[in-house]
Coordinates of C-alpha atoms and ligand atoms in Angstrom, one line a residue:
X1 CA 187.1 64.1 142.2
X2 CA 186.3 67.9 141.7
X3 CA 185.8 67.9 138.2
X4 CA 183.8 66.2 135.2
X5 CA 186.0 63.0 133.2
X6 CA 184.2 64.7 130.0
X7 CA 183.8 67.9 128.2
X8 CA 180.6 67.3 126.7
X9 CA 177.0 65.5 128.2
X10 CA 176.3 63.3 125.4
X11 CA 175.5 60.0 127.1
X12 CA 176.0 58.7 130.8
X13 CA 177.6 55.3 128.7
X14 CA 181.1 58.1 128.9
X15 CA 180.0 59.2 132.5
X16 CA 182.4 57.2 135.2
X17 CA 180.5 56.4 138.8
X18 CA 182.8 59.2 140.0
X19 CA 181.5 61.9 137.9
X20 CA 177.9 60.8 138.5
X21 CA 178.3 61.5 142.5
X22 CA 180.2 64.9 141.7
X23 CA 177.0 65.5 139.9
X24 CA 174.8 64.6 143.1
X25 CA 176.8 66.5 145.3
X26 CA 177.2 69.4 143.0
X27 CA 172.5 69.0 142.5
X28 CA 172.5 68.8 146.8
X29 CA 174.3 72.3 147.0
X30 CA 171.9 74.2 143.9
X31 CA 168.9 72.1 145.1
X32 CA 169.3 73.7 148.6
X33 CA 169.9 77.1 146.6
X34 CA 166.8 77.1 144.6
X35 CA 164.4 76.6 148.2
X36 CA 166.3 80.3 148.9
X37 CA 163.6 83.2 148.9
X38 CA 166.8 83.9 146.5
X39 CA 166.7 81.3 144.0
X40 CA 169.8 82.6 141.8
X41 CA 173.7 82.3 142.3
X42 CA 176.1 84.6 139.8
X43 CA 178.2 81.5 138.9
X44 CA 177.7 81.8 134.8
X45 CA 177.4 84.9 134.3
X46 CA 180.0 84.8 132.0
X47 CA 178.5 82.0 129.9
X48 CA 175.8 82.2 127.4
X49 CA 173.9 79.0 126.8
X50 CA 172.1 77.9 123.3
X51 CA 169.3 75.8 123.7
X52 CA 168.1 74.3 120.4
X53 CA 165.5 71.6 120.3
X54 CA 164.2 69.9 117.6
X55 CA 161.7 67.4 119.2
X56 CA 158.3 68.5 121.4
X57 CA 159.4 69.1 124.9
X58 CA 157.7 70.4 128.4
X59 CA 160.1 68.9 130.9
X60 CA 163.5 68.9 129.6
X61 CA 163.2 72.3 127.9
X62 CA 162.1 74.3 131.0
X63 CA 164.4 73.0 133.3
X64 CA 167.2 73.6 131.6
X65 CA 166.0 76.8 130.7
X66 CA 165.6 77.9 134.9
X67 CA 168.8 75.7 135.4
X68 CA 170.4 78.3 133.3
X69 CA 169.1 81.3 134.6
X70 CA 169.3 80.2 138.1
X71 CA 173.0 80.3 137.1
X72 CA 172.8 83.6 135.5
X73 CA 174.1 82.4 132.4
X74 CA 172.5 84.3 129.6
X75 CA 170.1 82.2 127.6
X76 CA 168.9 82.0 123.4
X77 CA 166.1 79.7 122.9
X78 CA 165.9 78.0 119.4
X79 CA 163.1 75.7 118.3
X80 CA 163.4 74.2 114.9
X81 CA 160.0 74.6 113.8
X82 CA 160.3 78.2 113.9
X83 CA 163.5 78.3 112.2
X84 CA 165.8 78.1 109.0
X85 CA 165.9 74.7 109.3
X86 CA 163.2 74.8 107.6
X87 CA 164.1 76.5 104.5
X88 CA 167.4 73.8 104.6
X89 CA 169.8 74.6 106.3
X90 CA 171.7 71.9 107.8
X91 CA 172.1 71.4 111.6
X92 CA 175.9 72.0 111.1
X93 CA 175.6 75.6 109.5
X94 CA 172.6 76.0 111.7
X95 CA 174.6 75.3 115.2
X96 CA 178.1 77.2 113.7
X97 CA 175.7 80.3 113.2
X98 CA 174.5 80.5 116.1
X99 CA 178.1 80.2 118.0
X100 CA 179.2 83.1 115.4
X101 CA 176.8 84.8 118.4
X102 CA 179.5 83.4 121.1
X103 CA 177.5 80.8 122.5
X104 CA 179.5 78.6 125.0
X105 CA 177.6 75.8 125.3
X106 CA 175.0 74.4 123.1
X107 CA 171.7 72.2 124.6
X108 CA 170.0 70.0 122.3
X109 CA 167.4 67.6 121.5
X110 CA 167.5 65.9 118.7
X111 CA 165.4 63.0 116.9
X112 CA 168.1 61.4 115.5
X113 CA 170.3 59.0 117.6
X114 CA 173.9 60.6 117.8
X115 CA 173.2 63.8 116.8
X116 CA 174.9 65.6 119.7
X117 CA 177.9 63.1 119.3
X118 CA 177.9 64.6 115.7
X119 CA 177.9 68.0 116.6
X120 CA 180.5 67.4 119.8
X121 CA 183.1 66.2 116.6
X122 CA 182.1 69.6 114.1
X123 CA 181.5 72.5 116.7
X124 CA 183.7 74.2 119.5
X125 CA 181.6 74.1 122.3
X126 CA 180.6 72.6 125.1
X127 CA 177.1 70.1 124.1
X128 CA 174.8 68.1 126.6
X129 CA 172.5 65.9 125.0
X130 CA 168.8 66.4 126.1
X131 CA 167.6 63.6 124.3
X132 CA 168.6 62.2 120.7
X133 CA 166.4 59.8 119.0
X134 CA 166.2 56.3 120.5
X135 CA 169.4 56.6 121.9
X136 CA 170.1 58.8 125.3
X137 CA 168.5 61.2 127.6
X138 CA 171.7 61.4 130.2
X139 CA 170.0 64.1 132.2
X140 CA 166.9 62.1 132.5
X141 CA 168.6 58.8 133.7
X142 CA 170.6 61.5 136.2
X143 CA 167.5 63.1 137.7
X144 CA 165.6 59.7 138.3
X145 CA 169.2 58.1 140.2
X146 CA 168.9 61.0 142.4
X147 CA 165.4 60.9 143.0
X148 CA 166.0 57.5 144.1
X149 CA 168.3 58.4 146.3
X150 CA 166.5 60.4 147.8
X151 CA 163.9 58.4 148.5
X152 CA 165.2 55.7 149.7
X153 CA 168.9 56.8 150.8
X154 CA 171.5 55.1 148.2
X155 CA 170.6 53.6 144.5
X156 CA 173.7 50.5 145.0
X157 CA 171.9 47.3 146.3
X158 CA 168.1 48.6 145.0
X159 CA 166.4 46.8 142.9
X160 CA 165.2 48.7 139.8
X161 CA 162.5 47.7 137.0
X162 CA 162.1 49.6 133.9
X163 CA 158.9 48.8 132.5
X164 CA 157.2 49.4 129.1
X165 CA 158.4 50.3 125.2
X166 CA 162.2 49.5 126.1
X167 CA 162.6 49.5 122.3
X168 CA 162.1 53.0 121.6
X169 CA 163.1 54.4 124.5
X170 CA 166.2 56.8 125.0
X171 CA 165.1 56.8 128.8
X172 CA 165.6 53.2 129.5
X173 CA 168.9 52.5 128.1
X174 CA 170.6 55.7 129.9
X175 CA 168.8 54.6 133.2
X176 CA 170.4 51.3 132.2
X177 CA 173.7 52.5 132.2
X178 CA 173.6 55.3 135.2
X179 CA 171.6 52.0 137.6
X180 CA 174.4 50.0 136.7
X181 CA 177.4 52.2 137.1
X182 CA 176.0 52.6 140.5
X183 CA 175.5 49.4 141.8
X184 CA 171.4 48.7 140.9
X185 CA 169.9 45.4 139.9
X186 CA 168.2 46.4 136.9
X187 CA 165.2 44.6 135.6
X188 CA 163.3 45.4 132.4
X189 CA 159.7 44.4 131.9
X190 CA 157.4 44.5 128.8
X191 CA 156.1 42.7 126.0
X192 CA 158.7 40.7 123.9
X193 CA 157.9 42.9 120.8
X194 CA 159.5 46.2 122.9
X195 CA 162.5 44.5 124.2
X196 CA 165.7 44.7 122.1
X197 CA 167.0 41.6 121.7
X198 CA 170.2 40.6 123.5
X199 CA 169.3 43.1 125.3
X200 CA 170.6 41.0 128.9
X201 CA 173.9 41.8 127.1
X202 CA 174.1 45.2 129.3
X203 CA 173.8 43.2 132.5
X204 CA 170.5 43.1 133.0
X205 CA 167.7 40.6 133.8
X206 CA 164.6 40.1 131.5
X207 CA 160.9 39.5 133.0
X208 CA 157.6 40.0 130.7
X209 CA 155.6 38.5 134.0
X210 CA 154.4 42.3 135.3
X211 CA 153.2 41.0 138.6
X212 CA 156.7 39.0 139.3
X213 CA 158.9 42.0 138.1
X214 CA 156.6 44.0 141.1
X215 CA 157.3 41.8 143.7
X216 CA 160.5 41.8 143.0
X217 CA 161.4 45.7 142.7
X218 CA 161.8 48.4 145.3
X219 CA 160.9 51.6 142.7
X220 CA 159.4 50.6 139.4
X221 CA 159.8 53.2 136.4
X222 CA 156.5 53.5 134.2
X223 CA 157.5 54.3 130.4
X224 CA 155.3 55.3 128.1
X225 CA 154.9 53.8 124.5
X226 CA 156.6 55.8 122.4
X227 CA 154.1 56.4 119.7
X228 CA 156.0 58.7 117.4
X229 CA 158.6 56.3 117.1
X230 CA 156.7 52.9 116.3
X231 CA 156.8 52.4 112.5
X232 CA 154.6 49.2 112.6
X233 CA 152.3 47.5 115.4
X234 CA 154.1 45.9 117.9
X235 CA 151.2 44.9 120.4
X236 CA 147.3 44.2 119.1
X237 CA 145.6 46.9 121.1
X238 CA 146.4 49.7 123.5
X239 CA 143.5 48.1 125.9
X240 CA 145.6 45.1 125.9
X241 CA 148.7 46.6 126.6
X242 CA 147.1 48.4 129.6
X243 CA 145.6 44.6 130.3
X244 CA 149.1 43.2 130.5
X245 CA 151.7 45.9 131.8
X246 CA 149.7 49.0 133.0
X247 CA 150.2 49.2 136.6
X248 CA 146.5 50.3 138.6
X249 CA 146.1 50.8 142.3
X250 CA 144.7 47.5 142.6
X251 CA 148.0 46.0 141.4
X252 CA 149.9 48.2 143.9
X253 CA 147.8 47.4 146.4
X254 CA 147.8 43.7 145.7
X255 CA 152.0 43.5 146.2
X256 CA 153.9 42.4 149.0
X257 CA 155.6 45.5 149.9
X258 CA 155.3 49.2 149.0
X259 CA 157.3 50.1 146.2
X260 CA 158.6 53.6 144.6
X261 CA 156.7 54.7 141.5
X262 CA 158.3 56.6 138.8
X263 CA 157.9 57.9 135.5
X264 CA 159.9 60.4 133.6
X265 CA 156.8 62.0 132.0
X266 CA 154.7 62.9 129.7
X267 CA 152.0 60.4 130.9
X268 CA 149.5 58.7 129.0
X269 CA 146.9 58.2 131.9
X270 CA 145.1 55.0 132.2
X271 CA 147.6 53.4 129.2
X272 CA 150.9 52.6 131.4
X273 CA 149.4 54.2 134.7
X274 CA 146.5 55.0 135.5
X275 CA 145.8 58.1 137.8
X276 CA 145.4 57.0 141.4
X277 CA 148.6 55.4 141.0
X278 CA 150.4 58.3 139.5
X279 CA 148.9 60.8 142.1
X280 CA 149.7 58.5 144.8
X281 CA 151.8 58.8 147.6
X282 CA 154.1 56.4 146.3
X283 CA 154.7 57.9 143.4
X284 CA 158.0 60.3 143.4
X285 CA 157.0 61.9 139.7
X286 CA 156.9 65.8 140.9
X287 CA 159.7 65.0 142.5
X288 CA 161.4 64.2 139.5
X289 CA 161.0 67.0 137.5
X290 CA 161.7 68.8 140.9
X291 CA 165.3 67.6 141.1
X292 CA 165.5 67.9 137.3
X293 CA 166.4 71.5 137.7
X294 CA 169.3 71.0 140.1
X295 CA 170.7 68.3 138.4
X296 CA 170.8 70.5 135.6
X297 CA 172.3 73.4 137.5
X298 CA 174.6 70.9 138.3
X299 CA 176.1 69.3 134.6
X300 CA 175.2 73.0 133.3
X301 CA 177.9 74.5 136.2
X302 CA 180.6 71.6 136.1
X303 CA 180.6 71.7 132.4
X304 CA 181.2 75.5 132.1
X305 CA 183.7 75.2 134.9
X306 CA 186.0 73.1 132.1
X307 CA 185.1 75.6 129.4
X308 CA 186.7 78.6 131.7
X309 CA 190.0 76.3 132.2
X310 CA 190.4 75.1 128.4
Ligands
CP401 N1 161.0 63.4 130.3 C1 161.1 64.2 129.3 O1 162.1 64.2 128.5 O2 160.0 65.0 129.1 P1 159.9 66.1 127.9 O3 159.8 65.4 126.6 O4 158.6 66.9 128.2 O5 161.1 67.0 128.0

């Protein structure tokens, strides 16, 4: 396979397993690239790149901001907060003004699930999701598959637990999906309250036991609760959480085997993980946002490759 199945990124549920390992091979090449003293290839420089974001972000925003310019596509930065939006205007007129500008490709977070599905149907260019609501965060669940291979050499066969606020979590159900796709046992773990029901549906095993879903995993990945997305209570205390599903060194050190930590960030220290565990050498979380930047290199460059062959 030498090119992508789709012509947008809005969720890896549309990715095929094929076009998930022509991302990884695509990430190998640019993540040899960006350890050049020469971090930067010409590839896009015929491609301008919007990214608009209307959630918080650290991670996601930088990376694909470098991704970009490592490409030599030429970048406009939009934050909603600073914006028209603001004044009203909708994010159709919003997104159609700014590709009045000749923007190719459009990058955007978005706190309502869908949105980028929304805009793929109303706008003519290319869109990658970067997170929208609840629902996906495909580069995400793409950067923590290839840190886990990695690490341990292949993602078929492992055995994966994603553990915390399933509910609210866009993270968890497009890990779901890429895990799967690939050949992973995927476990979640978490208090009854921040599973979705029927959630086994996706192929997926249940266990609230923390302890039990350790022993069982080879790489367990630490989610936060979501707080901006929880409407009501769903567990009695934040000390109890921590109590019940936090994962300390003494837990780690109490397992049968070593096991791959993970978390895709931002980390509420001493809530989900405390920070012996998360600085540890078993956790891969640098690593992460490390390969976060190739990966995006990567769905950035095969993406604009279908734009320049439309
Ligand atoms: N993992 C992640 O999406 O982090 P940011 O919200 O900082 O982008």
């Amino acid at each position: 396979m030498s090119e992508l199945s789709v012509r947008h990124l809005l969720g890896i549920k549309y990715l095929k397993e094929e076009d998930i390992q022509l991302i990884f091979e695509t990430a190998d090449h640019f993540k040899e690239v960006i350890n050049r003293s020469i971090k930067k290839v010409p590839s896009l420089r015929d491609i301008t790149i919007a990214n608009i974001f209307f959630e918080s972000s650290t991670r996601t925003k930088l990376s694909f901001e470098l991704a970009e310019k490592r490409l030599s596509a030429d970048v406009i930065n939009f934050s909603a907060s600073q914006s028209s939006v603001r004044k009203g205007e909708t994010l159709i007129d919003t997104v159609n003004n700014i590709l009045s500008m000749k923007v190719d490709m459009v990058v955007m977070r978005h706190p309502s699930p869908g949105a980028g599905i929304f805009l793929s149907q109303h706008v003519d260019a290319a869109i990658v999701n970067a997170g929208d609501g609840a629902h996906e965060h495909p580069t995400q669940a793409l950067l923590d598959s290839y840190s886990i291979r990695e690490k341990l050499g292949d993602v078929a066969g492992k055995n994966v637990v994603i553990v915390g606020d399933i509910l609210h979590s866009r993270v968890a159900l497009s890990n779901i999906f890429a895990l799967k796709l690939q050949g992973a046992n995927v476990k979640v773990c978490g208090p009854r309250t921040l599973l979705p029901k029927h959630i086994e549906s996706l192929g997926i095993e249940v266990e609230t036991n923390l302890i039990k879903a350790l022993n069982w995993c080879d790489v367990a990945n630490m989610l936060r609760i979501q707080n901006e997305r929880l409407d009501i209570s769903y567990f009695p205390t934040t000390r109890e959480y921590t109590q019940q599903y936090g994962v300390n060194k003494a837990i780690l050190d109490g397992l049968d085997k070593e096991i791959v930590i993970m978390h895709p960030g931002p980390i509420n220290r001493g809530v989900e993980i405390t920070s012996d565990v998360a600085d540890s050498k078993q956790s891969i979380i640098l690593n992460q946002v490390e390969n976060g930047v190739a990966i995006r290199m990567a769905v950035i460059y095969l993406l604009a490759s279908k734009i320049k062959t439309r």
